[in-house]
XYZ file of C-alpha atoms in Angstrom:
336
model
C 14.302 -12.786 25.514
C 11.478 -14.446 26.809
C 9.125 -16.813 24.874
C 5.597 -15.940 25.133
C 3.214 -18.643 23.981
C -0.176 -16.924 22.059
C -3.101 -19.515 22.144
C -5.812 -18.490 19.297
C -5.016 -17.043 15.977
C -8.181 -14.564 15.755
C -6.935 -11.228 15.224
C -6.866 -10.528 19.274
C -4.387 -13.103 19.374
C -2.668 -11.933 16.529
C -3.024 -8.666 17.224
C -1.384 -9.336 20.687
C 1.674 -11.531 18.818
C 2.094 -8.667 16.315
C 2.624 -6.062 19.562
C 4.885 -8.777 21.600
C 6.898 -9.174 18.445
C 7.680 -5.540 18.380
C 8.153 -5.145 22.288
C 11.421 -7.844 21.318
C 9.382 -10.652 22.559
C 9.977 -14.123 20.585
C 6.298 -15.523 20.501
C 5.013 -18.938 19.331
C 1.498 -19.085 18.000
C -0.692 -21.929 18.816
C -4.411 -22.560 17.566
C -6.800 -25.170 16.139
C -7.480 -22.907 13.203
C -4.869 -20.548 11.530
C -5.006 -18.044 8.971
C -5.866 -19.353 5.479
C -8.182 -22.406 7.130
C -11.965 -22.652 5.626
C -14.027 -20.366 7.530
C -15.846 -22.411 10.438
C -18.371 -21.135 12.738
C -16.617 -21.755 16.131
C -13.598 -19.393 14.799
C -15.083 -15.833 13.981
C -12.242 -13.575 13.216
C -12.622 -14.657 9.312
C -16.591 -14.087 9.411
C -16.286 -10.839 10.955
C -17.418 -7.933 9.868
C -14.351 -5.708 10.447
C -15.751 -2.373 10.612
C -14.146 -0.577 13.082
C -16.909 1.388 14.283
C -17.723 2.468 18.545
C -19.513 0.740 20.561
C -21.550 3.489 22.036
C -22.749 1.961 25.218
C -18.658 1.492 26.345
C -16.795 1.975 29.321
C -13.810 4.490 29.072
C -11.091 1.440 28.403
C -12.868 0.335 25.670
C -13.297 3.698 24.141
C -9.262 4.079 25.032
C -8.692 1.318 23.077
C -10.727 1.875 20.092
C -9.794 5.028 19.430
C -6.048 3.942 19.139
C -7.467 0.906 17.152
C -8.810 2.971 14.543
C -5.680 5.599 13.948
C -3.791 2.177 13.697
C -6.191 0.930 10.720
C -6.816 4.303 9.411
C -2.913 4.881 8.798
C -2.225 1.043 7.329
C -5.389 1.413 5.030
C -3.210 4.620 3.346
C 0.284 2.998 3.684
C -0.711 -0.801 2.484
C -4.023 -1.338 1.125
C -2.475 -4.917 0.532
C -3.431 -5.013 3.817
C -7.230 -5.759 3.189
C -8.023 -1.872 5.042
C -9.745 0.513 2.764
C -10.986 3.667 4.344
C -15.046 4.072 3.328
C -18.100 5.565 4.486
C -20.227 3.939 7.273
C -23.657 5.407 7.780
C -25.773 3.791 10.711
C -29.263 3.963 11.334
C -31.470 4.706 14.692
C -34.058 3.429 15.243
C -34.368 6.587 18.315
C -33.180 9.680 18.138
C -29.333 10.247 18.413
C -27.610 12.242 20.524
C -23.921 13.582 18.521
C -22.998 15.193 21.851
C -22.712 11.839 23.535
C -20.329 10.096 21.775
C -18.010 13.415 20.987
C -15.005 11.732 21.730
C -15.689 9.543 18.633
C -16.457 12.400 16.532
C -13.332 14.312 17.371
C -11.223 11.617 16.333
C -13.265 10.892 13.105
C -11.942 12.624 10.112
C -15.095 13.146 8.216
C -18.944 13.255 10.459
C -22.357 14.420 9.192
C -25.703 14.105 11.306
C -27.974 12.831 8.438
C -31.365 14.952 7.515
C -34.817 14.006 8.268
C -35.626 13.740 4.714
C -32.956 11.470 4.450
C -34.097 8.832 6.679
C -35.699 5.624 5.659
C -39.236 4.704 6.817
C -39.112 3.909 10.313
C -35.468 5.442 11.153
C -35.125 8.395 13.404
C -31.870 9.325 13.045
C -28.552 8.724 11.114
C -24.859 9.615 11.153
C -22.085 9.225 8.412
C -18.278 9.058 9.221
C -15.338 7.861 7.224
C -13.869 5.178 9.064
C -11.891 1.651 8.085
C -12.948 -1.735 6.931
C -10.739 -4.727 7.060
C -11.414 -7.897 4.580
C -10.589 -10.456 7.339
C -9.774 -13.229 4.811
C -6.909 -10.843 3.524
C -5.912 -9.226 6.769
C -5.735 -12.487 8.939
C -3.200 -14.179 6.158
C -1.146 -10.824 5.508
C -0.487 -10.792 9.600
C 0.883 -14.561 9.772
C 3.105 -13.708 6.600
C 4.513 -10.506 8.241
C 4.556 -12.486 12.130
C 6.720 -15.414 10.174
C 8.778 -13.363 8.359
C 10.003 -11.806 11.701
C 10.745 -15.630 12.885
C 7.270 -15.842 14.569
C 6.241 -19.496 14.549
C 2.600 -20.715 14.253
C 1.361 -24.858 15.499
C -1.215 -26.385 14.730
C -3.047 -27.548 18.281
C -5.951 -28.159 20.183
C -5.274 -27.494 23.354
C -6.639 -29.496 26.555
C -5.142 -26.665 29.075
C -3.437 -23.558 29.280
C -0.569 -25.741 31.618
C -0.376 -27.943 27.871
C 0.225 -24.845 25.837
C 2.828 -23.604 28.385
C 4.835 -27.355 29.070
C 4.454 -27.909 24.719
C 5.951 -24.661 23.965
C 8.289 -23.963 26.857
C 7.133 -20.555 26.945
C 7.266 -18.407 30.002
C 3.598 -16.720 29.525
C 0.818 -17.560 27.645
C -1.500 -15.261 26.750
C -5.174 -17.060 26.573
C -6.637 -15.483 23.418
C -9.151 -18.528 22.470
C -12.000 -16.467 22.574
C -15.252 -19.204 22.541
C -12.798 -21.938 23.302
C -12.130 -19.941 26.519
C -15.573 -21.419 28.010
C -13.817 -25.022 28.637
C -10.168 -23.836 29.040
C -10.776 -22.122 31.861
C -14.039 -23.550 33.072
C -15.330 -19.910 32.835
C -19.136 -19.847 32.845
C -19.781 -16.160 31.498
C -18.649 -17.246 28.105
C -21.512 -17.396 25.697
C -21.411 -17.894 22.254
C -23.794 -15.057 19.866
C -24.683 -16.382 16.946
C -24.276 -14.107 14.554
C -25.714 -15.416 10.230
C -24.869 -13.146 6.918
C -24.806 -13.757 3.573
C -22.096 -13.086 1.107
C -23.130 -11.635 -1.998
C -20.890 -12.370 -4.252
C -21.471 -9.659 -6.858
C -22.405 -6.402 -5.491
C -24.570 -3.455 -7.152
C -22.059 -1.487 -9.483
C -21.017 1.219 -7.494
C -21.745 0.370 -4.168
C -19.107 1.556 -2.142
C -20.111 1.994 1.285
C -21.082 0.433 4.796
C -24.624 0.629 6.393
C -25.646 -0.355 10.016
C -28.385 -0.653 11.936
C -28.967 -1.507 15.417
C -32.703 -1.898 14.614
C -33.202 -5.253 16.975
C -32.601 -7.259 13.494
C -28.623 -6.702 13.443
C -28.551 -5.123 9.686
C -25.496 -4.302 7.856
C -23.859 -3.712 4.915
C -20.241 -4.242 4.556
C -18.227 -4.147 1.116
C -15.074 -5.959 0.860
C -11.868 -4.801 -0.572
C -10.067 -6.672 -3.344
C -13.672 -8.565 -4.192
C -17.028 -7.786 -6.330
C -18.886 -8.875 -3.116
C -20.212 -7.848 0.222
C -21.224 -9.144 3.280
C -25.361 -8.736 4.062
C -26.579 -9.186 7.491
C -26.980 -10.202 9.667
C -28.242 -11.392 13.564
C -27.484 -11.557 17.397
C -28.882 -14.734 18.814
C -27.233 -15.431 22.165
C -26.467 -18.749 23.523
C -26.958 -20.462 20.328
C -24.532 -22.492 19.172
C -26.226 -23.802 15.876
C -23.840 -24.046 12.886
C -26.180 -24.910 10.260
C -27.973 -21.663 7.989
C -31.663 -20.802 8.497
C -32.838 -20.200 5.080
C -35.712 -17.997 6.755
C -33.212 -15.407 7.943
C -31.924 -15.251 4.327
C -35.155 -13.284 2.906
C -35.361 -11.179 6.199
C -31.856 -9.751 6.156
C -32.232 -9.053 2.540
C -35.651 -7.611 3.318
C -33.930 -5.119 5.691
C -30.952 -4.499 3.687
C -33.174 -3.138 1.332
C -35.444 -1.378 3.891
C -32.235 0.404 4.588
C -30.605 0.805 0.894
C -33.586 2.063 -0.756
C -33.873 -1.308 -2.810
C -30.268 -1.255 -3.753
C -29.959 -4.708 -3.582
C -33.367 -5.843 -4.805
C -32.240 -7.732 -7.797
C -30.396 -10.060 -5.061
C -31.663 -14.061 -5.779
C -31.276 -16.095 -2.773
C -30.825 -19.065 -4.764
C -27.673 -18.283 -6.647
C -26.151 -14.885 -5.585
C -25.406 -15.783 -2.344
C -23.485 -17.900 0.271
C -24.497 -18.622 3.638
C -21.708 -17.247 6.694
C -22.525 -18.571 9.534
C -20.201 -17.090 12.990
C -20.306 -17.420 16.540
C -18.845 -14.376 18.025
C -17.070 -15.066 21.543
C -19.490 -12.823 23.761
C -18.624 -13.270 27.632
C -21.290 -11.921 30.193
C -19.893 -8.777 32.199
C -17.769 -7.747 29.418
C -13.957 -9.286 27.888
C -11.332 -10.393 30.162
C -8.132 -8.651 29.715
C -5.916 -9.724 33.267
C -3.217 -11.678 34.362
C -3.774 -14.805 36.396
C -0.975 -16.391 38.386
C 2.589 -16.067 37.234
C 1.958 -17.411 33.733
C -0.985 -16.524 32.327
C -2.291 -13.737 30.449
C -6.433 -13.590 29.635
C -7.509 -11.516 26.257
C -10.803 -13.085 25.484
C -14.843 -12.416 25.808
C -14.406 -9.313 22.901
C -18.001 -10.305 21.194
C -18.234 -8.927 18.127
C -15.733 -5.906 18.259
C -12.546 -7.775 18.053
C -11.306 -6.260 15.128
C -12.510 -2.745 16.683
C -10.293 -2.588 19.887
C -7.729 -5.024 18.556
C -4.608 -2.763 18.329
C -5.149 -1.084 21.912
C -6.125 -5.027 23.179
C -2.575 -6.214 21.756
C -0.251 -2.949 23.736
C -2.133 -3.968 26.617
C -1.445 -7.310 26.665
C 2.241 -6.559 25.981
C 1.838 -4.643 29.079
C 0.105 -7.316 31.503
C 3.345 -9.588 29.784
C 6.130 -7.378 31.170
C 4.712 -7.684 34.321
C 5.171 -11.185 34.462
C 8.484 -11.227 32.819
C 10.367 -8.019 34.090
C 9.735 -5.298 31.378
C 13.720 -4.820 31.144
C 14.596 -8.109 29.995
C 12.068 -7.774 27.045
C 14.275 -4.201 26.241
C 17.712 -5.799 26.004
């Protein structure tokens, strides 16, 4: 069977190496970070915060592939919680009213929906919804895939790659598929990359009892997001685009908490800045005009430019690519 070479170890790429695998493929793995590394900014899969949750302003692929994403996490959050999934409640905020009917294709999929009361709302906040939906604890997940991916003879390599022609001439693979998300920008000279800084905090000790996620799109980024198999959660957060700055502003640490509360009703105002909490610091991979998901030339496979819903679409991102790699490799010889 062929070899197909995987270049980044964020879950799209292993997302796409898990799919390969079970298509027959044999697939190598090669990255500058791999799962279990310390957490670094330019690699955000182990930042992230794994809801997966729509993005309500996308196009009908997206929404395709997001809606088999979550019936992928939803059934592996009942069948292995070892996993890092755990099903939970997400309520998000609007800042302007919200439409249900719009986004009815999400609620018909969503096992649990309820369009929040006005006396409900927090100051400022026109509108709310609650669904049951998944959460992933990336620095469980991202670890349990490489042991399952090895375990089925998957290798991973250490390797920071100069070119897409190195991957392909070190591994001897047939395809690569280019899943280097922010690393993307030099590899293939494309200009629409652009990093979004994204800052959180993790609190390591969360309010007793706290057992759900809360977002708002309120121009300040805000979210809640407990994490299985921990006391903590993560508090953010922010969207600054273009920045590439790796270092914590300690400013941003009393305004997130300031809106976390906002949002909470003061659930977390016991929260000291000084020891409760650890700076996370991420740049997502954003790429103007959207992700690239295409082949290019005989070889090459793109799956990059996903921002910050990697972990949302990554299941329908990972068939597709196994379907942009049978192209290039004859679909039958994958099936003997």
């Amino acid at each position: 069977m062929p070899l197909v070479a995987v270049l980044g170890s964020g879950i799209i790429g292993l997302k796409a190496t898990e799919a390969l695998v079970e298509a027959g493929y044999n697939v190598v793995v090669v990255s500058k970070d791999l799962p279990g590394d310390p957490v670094a900014a330019s690699w955000a899969s182990p930042s992230a915060g794994a809801v997966i949750y729509p993005t309500y302003t996308a196009k009908s692929t997206t929404r395709e592939f997001e809606t088999a994403t979550f019936g992928h996490y939803w059934s592996l959050a009942h069948t292995d919680p070892s996993s890092g999934a755990q099903v939970i409640p997400v309520t998000e905020y609007f800042a302007e009213p919200y439409d249900p009917d719009s986004q009815a294709w999400y609620t018909k999929v969503k096992p649990y929906y309820r369009h929040s009361a006005p006396e409900e709302l927090p100051l400022g906040i026109k509108d709310a919804v609650t669904v049951a939906t998944v959460a992933v604890s990336p620095l469980i997940y991202l670890p349990y895939l490489r042991r399952n991916l090895e375990a089925r003879g998957t290798k991973f390599s250490r390797l920071t790659a100069k070119s897409l022609d190195q991957v392909l001439r070190l591994t001897g693979a047939a395809v690569v598929v280019n899943a280097s998300g922010h690393g993307a920008k030099e590899l293939c000279n494309d200009a629409a990359c652009t990093p979004v800084r994204g800052q959180a905090m993790w609190l390591r000790d969360r309010p007793r009892g706290w057992n759900k996620v809360l977002l708002c799109q309120d121009g300040g980024y805000t979210y809640v997001v407990p994490r299985l198999g921990t006391g903590g959660c993560l508090l953010g957060g922010v969207r600054q685009e273009g920045d590439e700055g790796d270092a914590a502003d300690p400013a941003l640490r009393r305004d997130i908490l300031q809106r976390v509360n906002h949002l909470s009703g003061g659930a977390f105002k016991d929260v000291n800045l000084e020891t409760d909490v650890d700076d996370v610091v991420a740049w997502r991979p954003g790429r103007d005009g959207g992700h690239r998901l295409e082949i290019q030339g005989p070889d090459v496979v793109h799956a990059y430019g996903f921002d910050g819903v990697g972990f949302a679409v990554s299941f329908g991102v990972g068939r597709r690519v196994v379907e942009l790699v049978k192209q290039l490799t004859g679909g039958e010889r994958a099936r003997l």
